[in-house]
Tab-separated table of C-alpha atoms and ligand atoms in Angstrom:
chain	number	residue	atom	x	y	z
L	1	MET	CA	36.434	32.209	-175.834
L	2	ALA	CA	38.389	31.595	-179.040
L	3	ARG	CA	37.411	30.371	-182.479
L	4	LEU	CA	39.776	27.586	-183.577
L	5	VAL	CA	40.403	25.587	-186.728
L	6	MET	CA	41.932	22.202	-185.821
L	7	LYS	CA	43.338	20.139	-188.708
L	8	PHE	CA	44.279	16.471	-188.352
L	9	GLY	CA	46.449	14.680	-190.942
L	10	GLY	CA	46.339	11.110	-192.236
L	11	THR	CA	48.284	9.348	-189.479
L	12	SER	CA	46.192	11.183	-186.871
L	13	VAL	CA	42.964	9.655	-188.260
L	14	ALA	CA	44.447	6.315	-189.377
L	15	ASP	CA	41.861	4.138	-187.575
L	16	ILE	CA	38.830	4.390	-185.290
L	17	GLU	CA	40.967	4.528	-182.141
L	18	ARG	CA	42.940	7.483	-183.516
L	19	ILE	CA	39.705	9.181	-184.565
L	20	ARG	CA	38.500	8.812	-180.981
L	21	ASN	CA	41.735	10.438	-179.873
L	22	VAL	CA	41.066	13.334	-182.279
L	23	ALA	CA	37.550	13.677	-180.859
L	24	LEU	CA	39.052	14.025	-177.363
L	25	HIS	CA	41.326	16.851	-178.590
L	26	VAL	CA	38.205	18.580	-179.940
L	27	LYS	CA	36.263	17.928	-176.709
L	28	ARG	CA	39.041	19.515	-174.663
L	29	GLU	CA	38.544	22.742	-176.604
L	30	THR	CA	34.718	22.724	-176.717
L	31	ASP	CA	34.579	21.955	-172.975
L	32	ALA	CA	36.580	25.146	-172.457
L	33	GLY	CA	33.930	27.052	-174.448
L	34	HIS	CA	35.874	27.459	-177.696
L	35	GLU	CA	34.204	27.314	-181.111
L	36	VAL	CA	35.755	24.655	-183.320
L	37	VAL	CA	35.994	23.858	-187.019
L	38	VAL	CA	37.806	20.542	-187.556
L	39	VAL	CA	39.412	19.711	-190.894
L	40	VAL	CA	40.355	16.100	-191.579
L	41	SER	CA	42.559	14.285	-194.089
L	42	ALA	CA	41.896	10.793	-195.391
L	43	MET	CA	43.173	7.855	-193.303
L	44	ALA	CA	46.926	7.305	-193.825
L	45	GLY	CA	47.594	5.432	-197.070
L	46	THR	CA	44.067	5.904	-198.423
L	47	THR	CA	44.840	8.677	-200.917
L	48	ASN	CA	47.776	6.673	-202.355
L	49	GLN	CA	45.503	3.653	-202.733
L	50	LEU	CA	42.803	5.702	-204.464
L	51	ILE	CA	45.351	7.250	-206.849
L	52	ASN	CA	46.713	3.786	-207.689
L	53	TRP	CA	43.218	2.584	-208.522
L	54	THR	CA	42.637	5.458	-210.960
L	55	ARG	CA	45.941	4.554	-212.659
L	56	GLU	CA	45.028	0.876	-212.790
L	57	ALA	CA	41.664	1.741	-214.317
L	58	ALA	CA	43.363	3.746	-217.095
L	59	THR	CA	46.893	5.156	-217.302
L	60	ILE	CA	45.586	8.300	-218.936
L	61	HIS	CA	42.321	9.330	-217.323
L	62	ASP	CA	39.888	12.209	-217.009
L	63	ALA	CA	41.089	14.583	-214.256
L	64	ARG	CA	37.478	15.288	-213.185
L	65	GLU	CA	36.865	11.619	-212.452
L	66	TYR	CA	40.281	11.352	-210.726
L	67	ASP	CA	39.040	14.051	-208.325
L	68	VAL	CA	35.767	12.206	-207.701
L	69	VAL	CA	37.767	9.145	-206.640
L	70	VAL	CA	40.573	10.719	-204.585
L	71	ALA	CA	38.292	13.153	-202.720
L	72	SER	CA	36.365	10.211	-201.265
L	73	GLY	CA	38.943	9.439	-198.540
L	74	GLU	CA	38.196	12.679	-196.704
L	75	GLN	CA	34.440	12.068	-196.892
L	76	VAL	CA	34.884	8.870	-194.859
L	77	THR	CA	36.942	10.456	-192.056
L	78	ALA	CA	34.683	13.537	-191.824
L	79	GLY	CA	31.631	11.297	-191.311
L	80	LEU	CA	33.421	9.021	-188.841
L	81	LEU	CA	34.652	11.929	-186.729
L	82	ALA	CA	31.189	13.544	-186.679
L	83	ILE	CA	29.696	10.210	-185.510
L	84	THR	CA	32.387	9.850	-182.812
L	85	LEU	CA	31.867	13.406	-181.557
L	86	GLN	CA	28.086	12.912	-181.454
L	87	GLY	CA	28.694	9.735	-179.409
L	88	MET	CA	30.507	11.931	-176.862
L	89	GLY	CA	27.520	14.237	-176.628
L	90	ILE	CA	28.986	16.976	-178.829
L	91	ALA	CA	26.777	18.546	-181.510
L	92	ALA	CA	28.796	17.920	-184.666
L	93	ARG	CA	27.997	17.981	-188.374
L	94	SER	CA	30.149	16.959	-191.343
L	95	TRP	CA	30.670	19.201	-194.384
L	96	LEU	CA	31.991	18.254	-197.807
L	97	GLY	CA	33.690	20.828	-200.018
L	98	TRP	CA	30.626	21.395	-202.218
L	99	GLN	CA	28.309	21.820	-199.238
L	100	LEU	CA	30.160	24.792	-197.761
L	101	PRO	CA	30.864	25.637	-200.626
L	102	LEU	CA	34.636	25.850	-200.862
L	103	ASN	CA	34.988	27.254	-204.394
L	104	THR	CA	38.069	26.564	-206.501
L	105	ASP	CA	39.361	27.186	-210.009
L	106	GLU	CA	38.981	24.536	-212.722
L	107	VAL	CA	42.455	22.961	-212.416
L	108	HIS	CA	41.382	19.446	-211.416
L	109	GLY	CA	44.003	17.608	-209.353
L	110	SER	CA	45.684	20.764	-208.029
L	111	ALA	CA	42.912	23.356	-207.851
L	112	ARG	CA	43.353	26.701	-206.099
L	113	ILE	CA	40.743	27.983	-203.645
L	114	THR	CA	38.959	31.067	-205.011
L	115	SER	CA	36.455	31.734	-202.196
L	116	ILE	CA	34.713	30.116	-199.210
L	117	GLU	CA	31.214	30.892	-197.935
L	118	GLY	CA	31.839	31.259	-194.216
L	119	ASP	CA	28.496	32.750	-193.040
L	120	ASP	CA	26.537	29.516	-192.660
L	121	LEU	CA	29.458	27.935	-190.838
L	122	MET	CA	29.814	30.906	-188.478
L	123	ASP	CA	26.065	30.714	-187.648
L	124	ARG	CA	26.419	27.050	-186.764
L	125	LEU	CA	29.501	27.739	-184.637
L	126	SER	CA	27.653	30.399	-182.685
L	127	GLN	CA	24.885	27.843	-182.031
L	128	GLY	CA	27.489	25.570	-180.425
L	129	GLN	CA	27.889	23.133	-183.320
L	130	VAL	CA	31.276	21.685	-184.264
L	131	ALA	CA	31.832	21.710	-188.034
L	132	VAL	CA	33.795	18.711	-189.308
L	133	VAL	CA	35.066	19.607	-192.780
L	134	ALA	CA	36.496	17.164	-195.324
L	135	GLY	CA	39.864	18.637	-196.292
L	136	PHE	CA	41.564	18.557	-199.700
L	137	GLN	CA	38.341	19.053	-201.682
L	138	GLY	CA	36.229	21.805	-203.206
L	139	ILE	CA	33.862	22.549	-206.053
L	140	GLY	CA	34.976	23.964	-209.398
L	141	PRO	CA	33.279	26.445	-211.751
L	142	ASP	CA	31.946	23.408	-213.671
L	143	ARG	CA	30.155	22.370	-210.420
L	144	ARG	CA	32.263	19.240	-210.212
L	145	ILE	CA	34.417	18.062	-207.274
L	146	THR	CA	37.999	19.339	-207.308
L	147	THR	CA	41.024	18.443	-205.167
L	148	LEU	CA	43.790	20.768	-204.000
L	149	GLY	CA	46.973	18.732	-204.668
L	150	ARG	CA	48.822	16.390	-202.298
L	151	GLY	CA	48.875	17.616	-198.724
L	152	GLY	CA	45.986	19.989	-199.589
L	153	SER	CA	44.047	19.574	-196.331
L	154	ASP	CA	46.519	21.994	-194.741
L	155	THR	CA	45.382	24.608	-197.247
L	156	SER	CA	41.692	23.816	-196.671
L	157	ALA	CA	42.284	24.441	-192.962
L	158	VAL	CA	44.109	27.750	-193.351
L	159	ALA	CA	41.622	29.058	-195.925
L	160	LEU	CA	38.734	28.116	-193.621
L	161	ALA	CA	40.460	29.867	-190.718
L	162	ALA	CA	40.589	33.028	-192.839
L	163	ALA	CA	36.950	32.610	-193.963
L	164	VAL	CA	35.510	32.242	-190.429
L	165	HIS	CA	37.955	34.770	-188.902
L	166	ALA	CA	39.420	32.118	-186.578
L	167	ASP	CA	41.807	33.184	-183.835
L	168	ARG	CA	44.199	30.413	-184.820
L	169	CYS	CA	44.666	27.459	-187.145
L	170	ASP	CA	46.296	24.454	-185.456
L	171	ILE	CA	47.787	21.786	-187.716
L	172	TYR	CA	47.916	18.580	-185.663
L	173	THR	CA	50.310	16.030	-187.125
L	174	ASP	CA	52.654	13.169	-186.214
L	175	VAL	CA	55.514	15.430	-185.057
L	176	ASN	CA	55.206	18.109	-182.360
L	177	GLY	CA	56.250	21.063	-184.499
L	178	VAL	CA	58.454	22.307	-187.305
L	179	TYR	CA	62.043	21.154	-186.864
L	180	THR	CA	65.361	22.458	-188.184
L	181	THR	CA	65.135	19.537	-190.621
L	182	ASP	CA	63.058	16.386	-191.052
L	183	PRO	CA	63.343	14.733	-187.597
L	184	ARG	CA	62.964	11.343	-189.270
L	185	ILE	CA	66.281	11.879	-191.065
L	186	VAL	CA	68.312	13.719	-188.417
L	187	ALA	CA	67.832	12.556	-184.824
L	188	LYS	CA	69.500	15.776	-183.594
L	189	ALA	CA	66.946	18.001	-185.385
L	190	ARG	CA	65.657	20.718	-183.058
L	191	LYS	CA	62.079	21.918	-182.728
L	192	LEU	CA	61.631	25.592	-183.618
L	193	ASP	CA	59.358	27.584	-181.283
L	194	ARG	CA	58.741	30.102	-184.071
L	195	VAL	CA	59.461	30.243	-187.781
L	196	SER	CA	58.712	33.112	-190.158
L	197	TYR	CA	56.121	32.748	-192.941
L	198	GLU	CA	58.846	33.384	-195.501
L	199	GLU	CA	61.193	30.696	-194.200
L	200	MET	CA	58.333	28.229	-193.828
L	201	LEU	CA	57.268	28.979	-197.402
L	202	GLU	CA	60.759	28.167	-198.667
L	203	MET	CA	61.054	25.085	-196.458
L	204	ALA	CA	57.703	23.754	-197.681
L	205	SER	CA	58.346	24.470	-201.352
L	206	LEU	CA	61.822	22.908	-201.088
L	207	GLY	CA	60.450	19.630	-199.759
L	208	ALA	CA	59.547	19.840	-196.024
L	209	LYS	CA	56.092	18.319	-196.349
L	210	VAL	CA	55.001	19.177	-192.806
L	211	LEU	CA	52.895	21.993	-194.334
L	212	GLN	CA	51.654	22.279	-197.918
L	213	THR	CA	53.282	25.302	-199.592
L	214	ARG	CA	49.942	26.863	-200.498
L	215	SER	CA	48.769	26.695	-196.891
L	216	VAL	CA	51.710	28.857	-195.816
L	217	GLU	CA	51.094	31.239	-198.717
L	218	THR	CA	47.434	31.536	-197.695
L	219	ALA	CA	48.322	32.098	-194.035
L	220	MET	CA	50.799	34.815	-195.005
L	221	ILE	CA	48.331	36.648	-197.257
L	222	HIS	CA	45.453	36.556	-194.762
L	223	GLY	CA	47.562	36.918	-191.604
L	224	VAL	CA	46.289	33.624	-190.173
L	225	GLN	CA	47.997	32.566	-186.926
L	226	LEU	CA	49.283	29.143	-187.794
L	227	GLN	CA	50.606	26.554	-185.377
L	228	VAL	CA	52.000	23.051	-185.995
L	229	ARG	CA	51.561	20.664	-183.059
L	230	SER	CA	51.224	16.971	-182.223
L	231	SER	CA	48.026	14.929	-182.232
L	232	PHE	CA	49.825	12.174	-180.363
L	233	ASP	CA	50.048	14.108	-177.100
L	234	GLU	CA	47.550	12.798	-174.552
L	235	PRO	CA	44.434	14.921	-175.413
L	236	GLN	CA	42.999	15.276	-171.913
L	237	SER	CA	46.316	15.967	-170.205
L	238	LEU	CA	46.817	19.158	-172.256
L	239	ALA	CA	45.517	22.524	-171.209
L	240	PRO	CA	42.805	23.926	-173.489
L	241	THR	CA	43.887	26.733	-175.798
L	242	ASP	CA	44.660	30.005	-174.073
L	243	MET	CA	45.251	32.682	-176.685
L	244	SER	CA	47.242	34.791	-174.240
L	245	GLN	CA	49.963	32.121	-174.085
L	246	VAL	CA	52.407	30.764	-176.644
L	247	GLY	CA	51.214	27.304	-177.711
L	248	PRO	CA	53.087	24.034	-177.325
L	249	GLY	CA	54.127	23.552	-180.986
L	250	THR	CA	55.728	25.801	-183.599
L	251	LEU	CA	54.148	29.133	-184.411
L	252	VAL	CA	54.463	30.319	-188.017
L	253	CYS	CA	54.467	34.092	-187.772
L	254	ASP	CA	55.849	37.406	-189.074
L	255	GLU	CA	59.611	37.809	-189.085
L	256	ASP	CA	59.478	40.728	-186.641
L	257	GLU	CA	57.736	38.553	-184.027
L	258	ILE	CA	60.892	36.429	-183.739
L	259	MET	CA	63.392	37.719	-181.222
L	260	GLU	CA	66.521	35.766	-182.047
L	261	GLN	CA	66.797	35.113	-185.742
L	262	GLN	CA	69.302	32.462	-186.809
L	263	ILE	CA	71.291	32.867	-190.028
L	264	VAL	CA	70.175	29.413	-191.149
L	265	SER	CA	66.872	28.182	-189.670
L	266	GLY	CA	66.371	24.953	-191.526
L	267	ILE	CA	67.438	22.380	-194.068
L	268	ALA	CA	65.012	20.784	-196.513
L	269	TYR	CA	65.388	18.115	-199.151
L	270	SER	CA	63.395	16.971	-202.135
L	271	LYS	CA	63.624	13.668	-203.953
L	272	ASP	CA	61.128	14.899	-206.497
L	273	GLU	CA	63.914	15.974	-208.863
L	274	ALA	CA	65.186	14.500	-212.098
L	275	LYS	CA	68.252	15.627	-214.001
L	276	VAL	CA	68.497	16.060	-217.764
L	277	THR	CA	71.881	16.563	-219.443
L	278	LEU	CA	72.412	17.558	-223.065
L	279	ILE	CA	75.926	16.655	-224.157
L	280	LYS	CA	77.765	18.705	-226.781
L	281	VAL	CA	75.234	21.433	-227.492
L	282	ALA	CA	76.329	24.246	-229.802
L	283	ASP	CA	77.650	27.179	-227.722
L	284	LYS	CA	75.908	30.024	-229.560
L	285	PRO	CA	73.041	32.502	-229.063
L	286	GLY	CA	69.509	31.087	-229.203
L	287	VAL	CA	70.294	27.567	-228.017
L	288	ALA	CA	68.868	28.007	-224.515
L	289	ALA	CA	65.674	29.422	-226.056
L	290	ASN	CA	65.444	26.369	-228.350
L	291	ILE	CA	65.697	24.074	-225.314
L	292	PHE	CA	63.557	25.832	-222.721
L	293	GLY	CA	60.897	27.203	-225.105
L	294	PRO	CA	59.460	23.765	-225.995
L	295	LEU	CA	59.643	22.673	-222.323
L	296	ALA	CA	57.638	25.734	-221.278
L	297	ASP	CA	55.118	25.054	-224.070
L	298	ALA	CA	54.687	21.555	-222.611
L	299	SER	CA	54.077	23.125	-219.129
L	300	ILE	CA	57.187	21.454	-217.713
L	301	ASN	CA	58.727	23.433	-214.858
L	302	VAL	CA	62.491	23.712	-215.064
L	303	ASP	CA	64.154	24.346	-211.714
L	304	MET	CA	67.980	24.323	-211.669
L	305	ILE	CA	70.074	25.044	-214.771
L	306	VAL	CA	73.841	24.625	-215.231
L	307	GLN	CA	75.706	25.387	-218.429
L	308	ASN	CA	79.323	24.331	-218.516
L	309	VAL	CA	82.054	26.467	-220.042
L	310	SER	CA	83.021	24.981	-223.387
L	311	ASP	CA	86.676	24.048	-223.751
L	312	ASP	CA	86.753	24.531	-227.520
L	313	GLY	CA	84.453	27.562	-227.743
L	314	THR	CA	82.010	25.710	-229.992
L	315	HIS	CA	80.237	23.124	-227.828
L	316	THR	CA	79.141	22.789	-224.217
L	317	ASP	CA	77.143	20.492	-221.904
L	318	LEU	CA	73.914	21.757	-220.377
L	319	THR	CA	72.149	20.269	-217.327
L	320	PHE	CA	68.760	21.141	-215.866
L	321	THR	CA	66.230	19.600	-213.439
L	322	VAL	CA	62.503	18.922	-213.773
L	323	PRO	CA	59.966	17.265	-211.422
L	324	ASN	CA	60.433	13.479	-211.368
L	325	ASP	CA	57.046	12.708	-212.915
L	326	ASP	CA	57.816	15.004	-215.860
L	327	LEU	CA	61.130	13.341	-216.816
L	328	PRO	CA	59.755	11.036	-219.569
L	329	ARG	CA	57.841	13.955	-221.123
L	330	ALA	CA	60.840	16.287	-220.882
L	331	LEU	CA	63.054	13.748	-222.669
L	332	LYS	CA	60.433	13.365	-225.411
L	333	VAL	CA	60.166	17.137	-225.876
L	334	ILE	CA	63.948	17.522	-226.172
L	335	GLU	CA	64.223	14.584	-228.578
L	336	ALA	CA	61.496	16.078	-230.738
L	337	ALA	CA	63.442	19.351	-230.932
L	338	LYS	CA	66.794	17.658	-231.630
L	339	ASP	CA	67.203	19.212	-235.078
L	340	GLU	CA	66.782	22.796	-233.849
L	341	ILE	CA	68.855	22.315	-230.673
L	342	ALA	CA	71.583	20.156	-232.257
L	343	TYR	CA	73.136	18.134	-229.410
L	344	ARG	CA	75.099	14.906	-229.441
L	345	ASP	CA	73.591	12.933	-226.527
L	346	LEU	CA	70.707	13.218	-224.111
L	347	VAL	CA	70.833	11.646	-220.627
L	348	GLY	CA	68.086	11.556	-217.980
L	349	SER	CA	68.634	10.511	-214.345
L	350	GLN	CA	66.422	10.194	-211.266
L	351	ASP	CA	69.168	9.340	-208.784
L	352	VAL	CA	69.471	12.900	-207.527
L	353	VAL	CA	68.232	14.906	-204.554
L	354	LYS	CA	67.977	18.636	-203.963
L	355	VAL	CA	69.187	19.779	-200.531
L	356	SER	CA	68.485	23.383	-199.466
L	357	VAL	CA	69.531	25.549	-196.544
L	358	ILE	CA	67.079	28.292	-195.619
L	359	GLY	CA	67.285	31.367	-193.420
L	360	VAL	CA	66.277	35.030	-193.556
L	361	GLY	CA	69.621	35.816	-191.877
L	362	MET	CA	71.319	35.164	-195.238
L	363	ARG	CA	70.161	38.571	-196.390
L	364	SER	CA	72.667	40.204	-194.094
L	365	HIS	CA	75.367	37.529	-193.743
L	366	ALA	CA	77.930	36.540	-196.355
L	367	GLY	CA	79.551	33.112	-196.589
L	368	VAL	CA	76.524	30.850	-196.062
L	369	ALA	CA	76.970	29.150	-199.454
L	370	ALA	CA	80.735	28.823	-198.994
L	371	GLN	CA	80.165	27.091	-195.652
L	372	MET	CA	77.775	24.689	-197.365
L	373	PHE	CA	80.249	23.778	-200.111
L	374	LYS	CA	83.031	23.264	-197.551
L	375	ALA	CA	80.925	20.948	-195.371
L	376	LEU	CA	79.991	18.838	-198.394
L	377	ALA	CA	83.557	18.760	-199.732
L	378	GLU	CA	84.763	17.447	-196.360
L	379	LYS	CA	82.410	14.496	-196.801
L	380	GLY	CA	83.496	13.967	-200.410
L	381	ILE	CA	80.061	14.856	-201.791
L	382	ASN	CA	80.051	16.215	-205.333
L	383	ILE	CA	77.711	19.120	-206.179
L	384	GLN	CA	76.007	18.755	-209.566
L	385	ALA	CA	74.012	22.010	-209.684
L	386	ILE	CA	73.436	25.082	-207.521
L	387	THR	CA	70.675	27.699	-207.270
L	388	THR	CA	70.300	30.533	-204.808
L	389	SER	CA	67.734	33.114	-203.818
L	390	GLU	CA	67.781	35.832	-201.182
L	391	ILE	CA	67.072	33.422	-198.310
L	392	LYS	CA	68.120	29.967	-199.573
L	393	VAL	CA	70.890	27.996	-201.257
L	394	SER	CA	69.997	24.727	-203.014
L	395	ILE	CA	72.350	22.089	-204.360
L	396	LEU	CA	71.781	18.941	-206.385
L	397	ILE	CA	73.684	15.813	-205.312
L	398	ASP	CA	73.645	12.045	-205.805
L	399	ALA	CA	70.611	10.670	-203.906
L	400	ALA	CA	72.806	8.078	-202.160
L	401	TYR	CA	74.332	10.913	-200.070
L	402	THR	CA	71.050	12.499	-198.921
L	403	GLU	CA	71.297	11.662	-195.234
L	404	LEU	CA	75.037	12.196	-194.997
L	405	ALA	CA	74.729	15.647	-196.595
L	406	ILE	CA	71.816	16.782	-194.419
L	407	ARG	CA	73.538	15.611	-191.217
L	408	ALA	CA	76.815	17.298	-192.190
L	409	LEU	CA	75.069	20.599	-192.975
L	410	HIS	CA	72.964	20.429	-189.829
L	411	THR	CA	76.141	20.212	-187.757
L	412	ALA	CA	78.035	22.779	-189.835
L	413	TYR	CA	75.384	25.464	-189.278
L	414	GLY	CA	75.231	24.743	-185.538
L	415	LEU	CA	71.666	23.435	-185.675
L	416	ASP	CA	72.208	20.180	-183.763
L	417	GLY	CA	70.164	19.777	-180.580
L	418	ASP	CA	70.754	17.254	-177.794
Y	1	LIG	P1	50.030	14.810	-192.070
Y	1	LIG	O1	49.617	13.454	-192.552
Y	1	LIG	O2	49.681	15.055	-190.647
Y	1	LIG	O3	49.609	15.915	-192.987
Y	1	LIG	P2	52.698	14.855	-193.216
Y	1	LIG	O4	53.276	13.486	-193.381
Y	1	LIG	O5	52.145	15.517	-194.406
Y	1	LIG	O6	51.627	14.777	-192.034
Y	1	LIG	O7	53.791	15.840	-192.561
Y	1	LIG	C1	54.433	15.491	-191.366
Y	1	LIG	C2	55.818	14.927	-191.688
Y	1	LIG	O8	56.634	15.949	-192.243
Y	1	LIG	C3	56.602	14.460	-190.488
Y	1	LIG	O9	56.295	13.129	-190.154
Y	1	LIG	C4	58.059	14.639	-190.916
Y	1	LIG	O10	58.669	13.412	-191.284
Y	1	LIG	C5	57.974	15.512	-192.174
Y	1	LIG	N1	58.877	16.667	-192.123
Y	1	LIG	C6	59.719	17.022	-193.137
Y	1	LIG	N2	60.426	18.099	-192.794
Y	1	LIG	C7	60.045	18.464	-191.551
Y	1	LIG	C8	60.417	19.506	-190.661
Y	1	LIG	N3	61.344	20.407	-190.994
Y	1	LIG	N4	59.824	19.562	-189.454
Y	1	LIG	C9	58.881	18.667	-189.103
Y	1	LIG	N5	58.472	17.648	-189.901
Y	1	LIG	C10	59.050	17.536	-191.110
Y	2	LIG	N1	44.680	13.112	-198.285
Y	2	LIG	C1	45.392	14.054	-199.124
Y	2	LIG	C2	46.812	13.573	-199.386
Y	2	LIG	O1	47.198	12.520	-198.912
Y	2	LIG	C3	45.374	15.440	-198.552
Y	2	LIG	C4	46.084	15.600	-197.223
Y	2	LIG	O2	46.355	14.632	-196.526
Y	2	LIG	O3	46.348	16.742	-196.854
Y	2	LIG	O4	47.539	14.212	-200.092
Y	3	LIG	MG1	50.429	16.677	-194.810
């Protein structure tokens, strides 16, 4: 007998028929004697709708009340799944974040989990009850509802798996695993049987939304066995979980559990980037501090930075990127500091995308970046900014070339499947 956390995303619970399908996946496991905690997202599209309503109600609004509204989507699906399971003769009970409780910090809208009370839940599991938990939500130190940031149900699931000492956390979604790149962009993307925590962490933080970054971080810290698999497979035709066998999806695991490590394992992209260019900034000490100090004070995260060489030794252009939503604020901050920075022009642009290649093999292999630049040059794609770390290279390009660039890189690194 195993203890499983099964998480189902928005498209997997999009209507009552899909919820019934989810219930059959759960039944398959309980019939085999496994203990199950299910974590559900809101129905596809619901969270976007709820967010839009808060914006329509007031452009600037109280983050606590935003959380009250956007957390409601998960309450609906948790109740509906519990009802459906009960209809199939399975003892099931729904749990909201505050009822567990799943405790978080006070950062409404993107709260971090601080602790989860798992004892009550474990008692219920041992009595044969299925716990259906509303993902994405918790309770803050102010005893008000919090939410965990977009895609946060993944993190609810992994944190719960750690809290109840589950044997595995299965993330059921609309693709059957983690691919070398987004399979919706590259038809030749290949499913990975295994991917290391570190690579998955980079892939998620660089835009592959199949897992929320914090869920991978949490799995890595607590050593949770994490698997991504499909909810669209016929529930009853699948064999129930057998912990002695490798599952059907992608296992996120330690690097040393992967036999054949590729140099590049995946390619990710993020459209959540905006570019800011300061034209003709004085080329002298202290200028970068005058630019990035006020941005940091405004809590704006700067990602890539490029400073051009000045041709006359006195002035230069400086480009950096910020998250899309922060562009208007970033421009305001820089304008307000114009006197101290002393630049000629300021230009903001959202027509850019960040494309990243990721692989732990880069630690021991030279030439990965060079290969990237060559593949892009062959397609006539201009690189606007570059950043690297030990296991990734990221470039900023014109958004119009997103698909062309990803396909070219996928082929260049030998990742194409059939
Ligand atoms: P859910 O609603 O189940 O949480 P998401 O939409 O958040 O699902 O994540 C699944 C999606 O992630 C897939 O439909 C796919 O388009 C996208 N995706 C991006 N990169 C990858 C990747 N490398 N492998 C698999 N899926 C990816
Ligand atoms: N419903 C939330 C969202 O759309 C959380 C999740 O799906 O994981 O972001
Ligand atoms: Mg998701």
